[in-house]
CSV table of N, CA and C and ligand atoms in Angstrom, one decimal:
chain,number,residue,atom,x,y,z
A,1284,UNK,N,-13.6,51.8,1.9
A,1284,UNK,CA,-13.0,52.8,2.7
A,1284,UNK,C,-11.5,53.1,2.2
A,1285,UNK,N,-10.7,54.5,2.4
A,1285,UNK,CA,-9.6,54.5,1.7
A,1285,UNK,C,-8.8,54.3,2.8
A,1286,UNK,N,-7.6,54.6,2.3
A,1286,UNK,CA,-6.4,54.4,3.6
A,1286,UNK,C,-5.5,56.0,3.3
A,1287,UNK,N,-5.8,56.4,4.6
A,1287,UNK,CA,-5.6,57.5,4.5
A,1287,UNK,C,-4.3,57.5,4.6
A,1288,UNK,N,-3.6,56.9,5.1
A,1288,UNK,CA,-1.9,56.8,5.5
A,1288,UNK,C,-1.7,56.3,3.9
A,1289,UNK,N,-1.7,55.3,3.0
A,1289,UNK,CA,-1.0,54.8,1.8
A,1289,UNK,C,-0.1,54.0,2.3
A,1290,UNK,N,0.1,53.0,1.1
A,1290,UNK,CA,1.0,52.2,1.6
A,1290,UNK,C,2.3,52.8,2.1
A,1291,UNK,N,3.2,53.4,0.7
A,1291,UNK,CA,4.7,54.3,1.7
A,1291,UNK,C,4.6,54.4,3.1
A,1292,UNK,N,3.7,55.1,3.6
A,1292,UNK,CA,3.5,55.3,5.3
A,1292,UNK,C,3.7,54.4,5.9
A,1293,UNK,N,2.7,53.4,5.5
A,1293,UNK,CA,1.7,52.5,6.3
A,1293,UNK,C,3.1,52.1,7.6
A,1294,UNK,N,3.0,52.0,8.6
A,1294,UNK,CA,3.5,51.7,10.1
A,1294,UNK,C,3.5,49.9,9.9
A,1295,UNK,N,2.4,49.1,9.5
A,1295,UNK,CA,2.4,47.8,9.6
A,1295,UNK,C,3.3,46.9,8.3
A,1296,UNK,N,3.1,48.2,7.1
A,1296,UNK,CA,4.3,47.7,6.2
A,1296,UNK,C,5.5,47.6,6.7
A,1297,UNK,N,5.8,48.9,7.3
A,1297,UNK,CA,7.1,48.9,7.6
A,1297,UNK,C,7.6,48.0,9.2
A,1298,UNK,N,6.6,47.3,10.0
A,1298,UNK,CA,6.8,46.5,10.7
A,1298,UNK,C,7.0,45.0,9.9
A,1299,UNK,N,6.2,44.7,9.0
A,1299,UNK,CA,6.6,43.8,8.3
A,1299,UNK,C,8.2,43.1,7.6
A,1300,UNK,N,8.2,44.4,7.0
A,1300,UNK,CA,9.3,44.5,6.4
A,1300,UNK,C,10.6,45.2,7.2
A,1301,UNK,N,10.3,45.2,8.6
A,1301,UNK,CA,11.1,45.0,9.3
A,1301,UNK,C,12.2,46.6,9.4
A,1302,UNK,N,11.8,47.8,8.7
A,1302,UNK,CA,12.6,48.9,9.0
A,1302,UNK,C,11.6,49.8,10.4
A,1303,UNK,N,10.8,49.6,11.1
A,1303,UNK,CA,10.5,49.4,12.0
A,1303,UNK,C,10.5,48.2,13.0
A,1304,UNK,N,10.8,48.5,13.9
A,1304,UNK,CA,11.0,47.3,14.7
A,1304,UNK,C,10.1,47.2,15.6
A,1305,UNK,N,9.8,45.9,16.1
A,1305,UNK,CA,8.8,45.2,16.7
A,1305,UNK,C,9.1,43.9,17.6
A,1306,UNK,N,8.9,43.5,18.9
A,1306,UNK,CA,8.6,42.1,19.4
A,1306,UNK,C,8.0,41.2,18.6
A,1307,UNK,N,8.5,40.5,18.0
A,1307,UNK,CA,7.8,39.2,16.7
A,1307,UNK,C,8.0,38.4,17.5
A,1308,UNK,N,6.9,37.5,17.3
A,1308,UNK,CA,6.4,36.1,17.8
A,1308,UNK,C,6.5,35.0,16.9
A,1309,UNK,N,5.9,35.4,15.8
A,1309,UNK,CA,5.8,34.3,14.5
A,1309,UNK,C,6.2,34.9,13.6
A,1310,UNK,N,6.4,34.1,12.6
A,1310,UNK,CA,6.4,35.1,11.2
A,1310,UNK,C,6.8,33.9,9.8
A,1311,UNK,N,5.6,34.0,8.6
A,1311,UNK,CA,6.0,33.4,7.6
A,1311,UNK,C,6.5,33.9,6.5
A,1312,UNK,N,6.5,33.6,6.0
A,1312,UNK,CA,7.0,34.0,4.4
A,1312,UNK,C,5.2,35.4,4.2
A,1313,UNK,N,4.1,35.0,4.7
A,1313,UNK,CA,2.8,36.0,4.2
A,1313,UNK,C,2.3,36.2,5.6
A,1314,UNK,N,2.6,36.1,6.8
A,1314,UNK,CA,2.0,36.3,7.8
A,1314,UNK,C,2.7,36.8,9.1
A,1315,UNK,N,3.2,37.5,9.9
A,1315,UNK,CA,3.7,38.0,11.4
A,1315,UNK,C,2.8,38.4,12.1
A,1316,UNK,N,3.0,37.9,13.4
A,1316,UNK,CA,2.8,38.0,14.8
A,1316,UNK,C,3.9,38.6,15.3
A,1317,UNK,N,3.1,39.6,16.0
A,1317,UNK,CA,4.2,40.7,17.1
A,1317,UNK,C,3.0,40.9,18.3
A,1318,UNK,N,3.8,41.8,19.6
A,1318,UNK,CA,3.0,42.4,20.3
A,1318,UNK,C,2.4,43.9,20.3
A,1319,UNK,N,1.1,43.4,20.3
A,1319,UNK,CA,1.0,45.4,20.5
A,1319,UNK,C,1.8,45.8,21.4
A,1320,UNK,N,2.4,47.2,20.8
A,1320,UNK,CA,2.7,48.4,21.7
A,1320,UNK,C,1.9,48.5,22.7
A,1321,UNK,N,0.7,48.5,23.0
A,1321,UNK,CA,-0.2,49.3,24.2
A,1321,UNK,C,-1.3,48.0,24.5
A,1322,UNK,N,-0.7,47.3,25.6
A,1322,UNK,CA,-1.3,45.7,25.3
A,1322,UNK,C,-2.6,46.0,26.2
A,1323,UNK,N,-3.6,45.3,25.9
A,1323,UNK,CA,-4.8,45.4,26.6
A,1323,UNK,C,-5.3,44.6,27.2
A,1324,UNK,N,-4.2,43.6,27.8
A,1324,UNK,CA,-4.6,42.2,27.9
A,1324,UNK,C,-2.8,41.5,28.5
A,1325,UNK,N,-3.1,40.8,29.0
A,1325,UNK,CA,-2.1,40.2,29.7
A,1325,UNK,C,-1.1,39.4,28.2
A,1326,UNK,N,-1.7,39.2,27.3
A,1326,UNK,CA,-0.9,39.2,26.0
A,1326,UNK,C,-2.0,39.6,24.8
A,1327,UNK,N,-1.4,40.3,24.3
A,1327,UNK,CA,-2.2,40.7,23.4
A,1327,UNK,C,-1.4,41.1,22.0
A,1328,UNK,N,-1.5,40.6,21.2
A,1328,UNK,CA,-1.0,40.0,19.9
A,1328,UNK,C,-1.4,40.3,18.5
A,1329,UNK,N,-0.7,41.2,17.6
A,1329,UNK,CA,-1.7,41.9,16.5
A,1329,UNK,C,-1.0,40.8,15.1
A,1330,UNK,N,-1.9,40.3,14.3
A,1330,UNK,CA,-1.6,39.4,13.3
A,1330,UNK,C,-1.8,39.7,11.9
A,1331,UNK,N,-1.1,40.8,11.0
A,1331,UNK,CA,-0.9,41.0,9.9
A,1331,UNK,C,-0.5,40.2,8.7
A,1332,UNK,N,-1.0,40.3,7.6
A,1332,UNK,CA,-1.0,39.9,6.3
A,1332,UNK,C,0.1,41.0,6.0
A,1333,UNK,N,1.2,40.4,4.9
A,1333,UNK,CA,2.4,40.9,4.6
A,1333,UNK,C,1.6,41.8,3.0
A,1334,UNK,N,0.7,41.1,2.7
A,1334,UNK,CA,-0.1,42.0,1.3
A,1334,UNK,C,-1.0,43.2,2.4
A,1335,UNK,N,-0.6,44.8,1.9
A,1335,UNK,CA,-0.9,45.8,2.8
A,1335,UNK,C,-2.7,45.7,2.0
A,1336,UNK,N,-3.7,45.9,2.8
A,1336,UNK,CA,-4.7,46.4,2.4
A,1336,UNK,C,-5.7,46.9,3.7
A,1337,UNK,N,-6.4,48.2,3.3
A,1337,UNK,CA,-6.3,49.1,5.0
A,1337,UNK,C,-7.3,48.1,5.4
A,1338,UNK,N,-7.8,47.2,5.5
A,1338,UNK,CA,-9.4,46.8,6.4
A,1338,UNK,C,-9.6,45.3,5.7
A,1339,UNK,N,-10.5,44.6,6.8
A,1339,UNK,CA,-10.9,43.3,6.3
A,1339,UNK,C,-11.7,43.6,5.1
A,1340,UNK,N,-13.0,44.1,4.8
A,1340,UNK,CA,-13.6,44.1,3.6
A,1340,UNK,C,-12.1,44.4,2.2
A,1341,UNK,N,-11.5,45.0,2.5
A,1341,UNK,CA,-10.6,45.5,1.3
A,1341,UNK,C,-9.5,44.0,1.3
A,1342,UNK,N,-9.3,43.3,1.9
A,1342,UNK,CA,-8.6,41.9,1.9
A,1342,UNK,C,-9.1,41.2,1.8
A,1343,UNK,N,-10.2,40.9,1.8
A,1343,UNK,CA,-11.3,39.6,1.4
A,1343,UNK,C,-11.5,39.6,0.2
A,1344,UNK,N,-11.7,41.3,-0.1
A,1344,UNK,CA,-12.2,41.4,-1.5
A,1344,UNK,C,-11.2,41.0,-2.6
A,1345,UNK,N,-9.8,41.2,-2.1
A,1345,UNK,CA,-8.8,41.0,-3.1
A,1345,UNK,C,-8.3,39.8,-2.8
A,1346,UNK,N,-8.1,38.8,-1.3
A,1346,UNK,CA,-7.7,38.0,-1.2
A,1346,UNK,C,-7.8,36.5,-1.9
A,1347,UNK,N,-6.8,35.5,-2.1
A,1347,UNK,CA,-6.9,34.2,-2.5
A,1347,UNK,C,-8.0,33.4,-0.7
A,1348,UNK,N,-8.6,32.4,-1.2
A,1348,UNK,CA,-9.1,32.2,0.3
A,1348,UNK,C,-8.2,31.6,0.9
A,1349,UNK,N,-6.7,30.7,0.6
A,1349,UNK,CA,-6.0,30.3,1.0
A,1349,UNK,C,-5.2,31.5,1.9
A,1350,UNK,N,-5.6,32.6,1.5
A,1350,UNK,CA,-4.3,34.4,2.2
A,1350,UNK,C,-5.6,33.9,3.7
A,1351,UNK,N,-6.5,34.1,3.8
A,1351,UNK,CA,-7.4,34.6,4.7
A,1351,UNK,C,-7.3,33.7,5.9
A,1352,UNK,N,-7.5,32.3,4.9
A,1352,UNK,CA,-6.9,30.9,5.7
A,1352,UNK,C,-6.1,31.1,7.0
A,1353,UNK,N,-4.7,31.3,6.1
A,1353,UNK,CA,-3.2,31.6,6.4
A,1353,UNK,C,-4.0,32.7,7.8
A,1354,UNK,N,-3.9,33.4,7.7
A,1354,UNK,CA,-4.0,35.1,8.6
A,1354,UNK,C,-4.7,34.3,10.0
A,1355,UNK,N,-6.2,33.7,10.2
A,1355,UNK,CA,-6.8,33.1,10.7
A,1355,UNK,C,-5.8,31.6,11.5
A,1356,UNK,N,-5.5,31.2,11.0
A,1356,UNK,CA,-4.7,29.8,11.6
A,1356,UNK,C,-3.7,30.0,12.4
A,1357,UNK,N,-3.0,31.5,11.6
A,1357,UNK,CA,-1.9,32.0,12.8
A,1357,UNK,C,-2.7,32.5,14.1
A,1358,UNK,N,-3.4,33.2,13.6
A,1358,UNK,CA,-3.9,33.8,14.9
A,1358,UNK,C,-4.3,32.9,16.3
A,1359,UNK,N,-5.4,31.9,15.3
A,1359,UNK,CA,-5.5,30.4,16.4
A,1359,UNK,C,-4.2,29.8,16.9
A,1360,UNK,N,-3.3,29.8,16.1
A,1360,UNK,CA,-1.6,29.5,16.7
A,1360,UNK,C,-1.8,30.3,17.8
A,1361,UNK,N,-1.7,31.6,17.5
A,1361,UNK,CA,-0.8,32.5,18.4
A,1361,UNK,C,-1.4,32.6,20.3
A,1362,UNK,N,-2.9,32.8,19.4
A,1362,UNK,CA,-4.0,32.4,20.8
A,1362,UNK,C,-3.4,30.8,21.4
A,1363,UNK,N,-3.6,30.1,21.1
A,1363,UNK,CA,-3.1,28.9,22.4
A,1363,UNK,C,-2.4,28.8,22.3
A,1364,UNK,N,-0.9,29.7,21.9
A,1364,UNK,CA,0.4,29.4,22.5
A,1364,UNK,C,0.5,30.2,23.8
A,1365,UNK,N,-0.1,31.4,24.0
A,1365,UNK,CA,-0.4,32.3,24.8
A,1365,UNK,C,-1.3,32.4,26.1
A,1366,UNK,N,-2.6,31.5,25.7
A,1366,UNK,CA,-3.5,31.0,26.8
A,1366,UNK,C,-3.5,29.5,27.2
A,1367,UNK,N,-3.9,29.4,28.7
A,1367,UNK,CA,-4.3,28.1,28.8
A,1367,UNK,C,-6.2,28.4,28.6
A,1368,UNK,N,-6.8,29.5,29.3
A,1368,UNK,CA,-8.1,29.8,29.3
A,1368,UNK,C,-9.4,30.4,28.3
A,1369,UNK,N,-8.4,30.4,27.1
A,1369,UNK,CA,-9.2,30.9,25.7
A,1369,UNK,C,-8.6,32.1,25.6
A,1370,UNK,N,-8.9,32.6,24.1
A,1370,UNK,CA,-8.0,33.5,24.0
A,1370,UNK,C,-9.5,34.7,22.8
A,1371,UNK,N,-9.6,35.9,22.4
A,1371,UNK,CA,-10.6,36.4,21.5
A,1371,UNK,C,-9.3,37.2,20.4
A,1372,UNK,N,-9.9,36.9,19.3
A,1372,UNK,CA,-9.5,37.4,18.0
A,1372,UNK,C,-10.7,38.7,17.8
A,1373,UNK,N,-10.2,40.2,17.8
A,1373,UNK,CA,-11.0,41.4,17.2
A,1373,UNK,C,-10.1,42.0,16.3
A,1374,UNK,N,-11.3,42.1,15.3
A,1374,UNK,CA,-10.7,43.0,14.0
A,1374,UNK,C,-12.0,44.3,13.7
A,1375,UNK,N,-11.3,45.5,13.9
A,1375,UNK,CA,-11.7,46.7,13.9
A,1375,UNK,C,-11.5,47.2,12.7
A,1376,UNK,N,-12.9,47.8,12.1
A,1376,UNK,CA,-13.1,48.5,11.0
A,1376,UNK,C,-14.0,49.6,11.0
A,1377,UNK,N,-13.2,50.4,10.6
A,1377,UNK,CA,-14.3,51.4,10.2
A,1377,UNK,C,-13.7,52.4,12.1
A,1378,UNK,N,-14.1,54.2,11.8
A,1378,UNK,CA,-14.3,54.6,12.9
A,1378,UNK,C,-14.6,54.3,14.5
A,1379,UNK,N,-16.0,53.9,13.6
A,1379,UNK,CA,-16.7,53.5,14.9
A,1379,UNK,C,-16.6,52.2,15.6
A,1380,UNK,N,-15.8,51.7,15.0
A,1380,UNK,CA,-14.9,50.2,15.4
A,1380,UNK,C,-13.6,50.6,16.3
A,1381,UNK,N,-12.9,52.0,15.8
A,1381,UNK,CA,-12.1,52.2,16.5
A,1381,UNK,C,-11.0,52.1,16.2
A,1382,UNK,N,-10.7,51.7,14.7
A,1382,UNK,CA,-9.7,51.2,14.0
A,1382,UNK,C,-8.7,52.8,13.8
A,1383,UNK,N,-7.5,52.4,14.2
A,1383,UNK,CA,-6.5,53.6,14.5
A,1383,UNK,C,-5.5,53.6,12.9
A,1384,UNK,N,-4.9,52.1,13.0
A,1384,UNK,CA,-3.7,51.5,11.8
A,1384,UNK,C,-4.7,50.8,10.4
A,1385,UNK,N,-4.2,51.3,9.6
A,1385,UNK,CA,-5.2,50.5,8.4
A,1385,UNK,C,-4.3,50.1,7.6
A,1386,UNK,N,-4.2,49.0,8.2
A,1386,UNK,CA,-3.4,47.9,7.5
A,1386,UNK,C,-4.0,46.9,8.4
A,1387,UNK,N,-4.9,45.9,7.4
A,1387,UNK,CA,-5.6,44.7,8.1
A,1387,UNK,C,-4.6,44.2,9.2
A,1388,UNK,N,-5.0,43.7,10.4
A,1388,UNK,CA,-4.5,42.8,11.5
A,1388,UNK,C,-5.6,42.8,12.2
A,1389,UNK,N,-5.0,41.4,12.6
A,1389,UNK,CA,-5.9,40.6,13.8
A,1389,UNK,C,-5.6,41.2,15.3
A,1390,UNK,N,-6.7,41.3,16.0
A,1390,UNK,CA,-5.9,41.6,17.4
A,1390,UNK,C,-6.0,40.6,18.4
A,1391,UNK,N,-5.7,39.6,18.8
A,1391,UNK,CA,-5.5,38.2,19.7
A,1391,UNK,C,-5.7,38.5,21.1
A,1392,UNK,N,-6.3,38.7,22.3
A,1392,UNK,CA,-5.7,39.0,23.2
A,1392,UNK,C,-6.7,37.9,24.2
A,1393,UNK,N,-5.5,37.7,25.6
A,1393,UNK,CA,-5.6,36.4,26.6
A,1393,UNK,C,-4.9,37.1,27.7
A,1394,UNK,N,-4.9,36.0,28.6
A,1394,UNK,CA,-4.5,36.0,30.2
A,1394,UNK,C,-5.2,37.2,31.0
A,1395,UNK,N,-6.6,37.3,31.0
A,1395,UNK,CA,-7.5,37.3,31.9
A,1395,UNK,C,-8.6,37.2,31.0
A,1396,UNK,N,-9.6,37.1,32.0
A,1396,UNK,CA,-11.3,37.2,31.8
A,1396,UNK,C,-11.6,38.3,30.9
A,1397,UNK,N,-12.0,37.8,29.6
A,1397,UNK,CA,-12.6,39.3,28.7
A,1397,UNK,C,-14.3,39.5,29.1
A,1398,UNK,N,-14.7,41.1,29.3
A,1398,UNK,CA,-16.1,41.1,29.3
A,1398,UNK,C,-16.6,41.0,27.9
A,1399,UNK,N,-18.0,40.4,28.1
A,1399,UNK,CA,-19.1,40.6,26.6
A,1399,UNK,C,-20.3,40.6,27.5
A,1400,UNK,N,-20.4,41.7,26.7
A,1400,UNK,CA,-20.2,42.8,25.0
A,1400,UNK,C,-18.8,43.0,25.2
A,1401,UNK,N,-18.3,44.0,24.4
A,1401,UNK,CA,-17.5,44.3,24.5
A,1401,UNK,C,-17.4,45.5,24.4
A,1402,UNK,N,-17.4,47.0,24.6
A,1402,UNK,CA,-17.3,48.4,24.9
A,1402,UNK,C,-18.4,49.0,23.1
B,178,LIG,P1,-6.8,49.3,15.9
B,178,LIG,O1,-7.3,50.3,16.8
B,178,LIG,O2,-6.5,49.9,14.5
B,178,LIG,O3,-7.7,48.1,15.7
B,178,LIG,O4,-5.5,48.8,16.5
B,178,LIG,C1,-4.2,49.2,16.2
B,178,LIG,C2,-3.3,48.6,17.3
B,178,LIG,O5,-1.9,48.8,16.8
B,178,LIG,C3,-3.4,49.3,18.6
B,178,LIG,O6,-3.7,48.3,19.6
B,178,LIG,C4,-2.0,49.9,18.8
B,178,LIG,O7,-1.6,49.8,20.2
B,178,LIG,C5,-1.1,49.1,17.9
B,178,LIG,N1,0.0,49.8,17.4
B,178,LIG,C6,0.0,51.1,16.8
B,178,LIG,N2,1.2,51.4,16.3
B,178,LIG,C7,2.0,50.4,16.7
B,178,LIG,C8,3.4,50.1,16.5
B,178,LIG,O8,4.2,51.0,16.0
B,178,LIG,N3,3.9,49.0,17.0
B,178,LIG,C9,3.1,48.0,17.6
B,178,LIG,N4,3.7,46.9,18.1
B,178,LIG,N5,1.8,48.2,17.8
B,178,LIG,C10,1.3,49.4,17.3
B,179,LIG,ZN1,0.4,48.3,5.2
């Protein structure tokens, strides 16, 4: 899939690198936690890789498995620092996923009951 924005645009680069600004939660040297803008969930938490690439298949494919590791552990961080009652990790690709920002992130979200299925 391409990335129609490019990196120059990309909104999650420029949250990364901090000329956008954002509520951060975490943040390492290859990894930040912030809150969504438009929370869907009593916290709800988007977890980006600091290497821009628009979608999980395009970051796996290029990733070390230690990057993937990293992305995934925070997220599990971010989820139980946030819940006591479980927390769900969704990553949207593709249209019909619903994916708006293409720049891989995790979406974390807790503090109420999620339905499954899910829409
Ligand atoms: P997607 O639909 O691509 O899986 O999710 C993109 C998410 O990014 C949405 O939940 C949206 O609210 C969030 N988002 C979009 N732009 C911004 C922004 O500039 N700042 C923050 N904090 N969240 C954003
Ligand atoms: Zn990006």
């Amino acid at each position: 899939m391409t990335d129609p924005t490019g990196d120059a645009n990309c909104v999650f680069c420029k949250i990364f690198d901090r000329s956008i600004p954002a509520k951060e939660v975490a943040r390492t040297e290859d990894v930040l936690v912030f809150n969504d803008l438009n929370p869907q969930a009593p916290s709800h938490l988007l977890v980006i890789p600091r290497r821009h690439a628009a979608n999980l298949g395009d970051f796996v494919a290029a990733a070390d498995p230690a990057e993937v590791g990293d992305l995934f552990a925070a997220a599990s961080r971010a989820g139980r620092s946030v819940s006591r009652g479980g927390y769900r990790i969704v990553v949207n690709e593709g249209p019909d996923a619903g994916q708006t920002v293409y720049h891989l992130h995790l979406h974390v979200l807790a503090g109420r009951a999620l339905e499954w299925p899910p829409g």
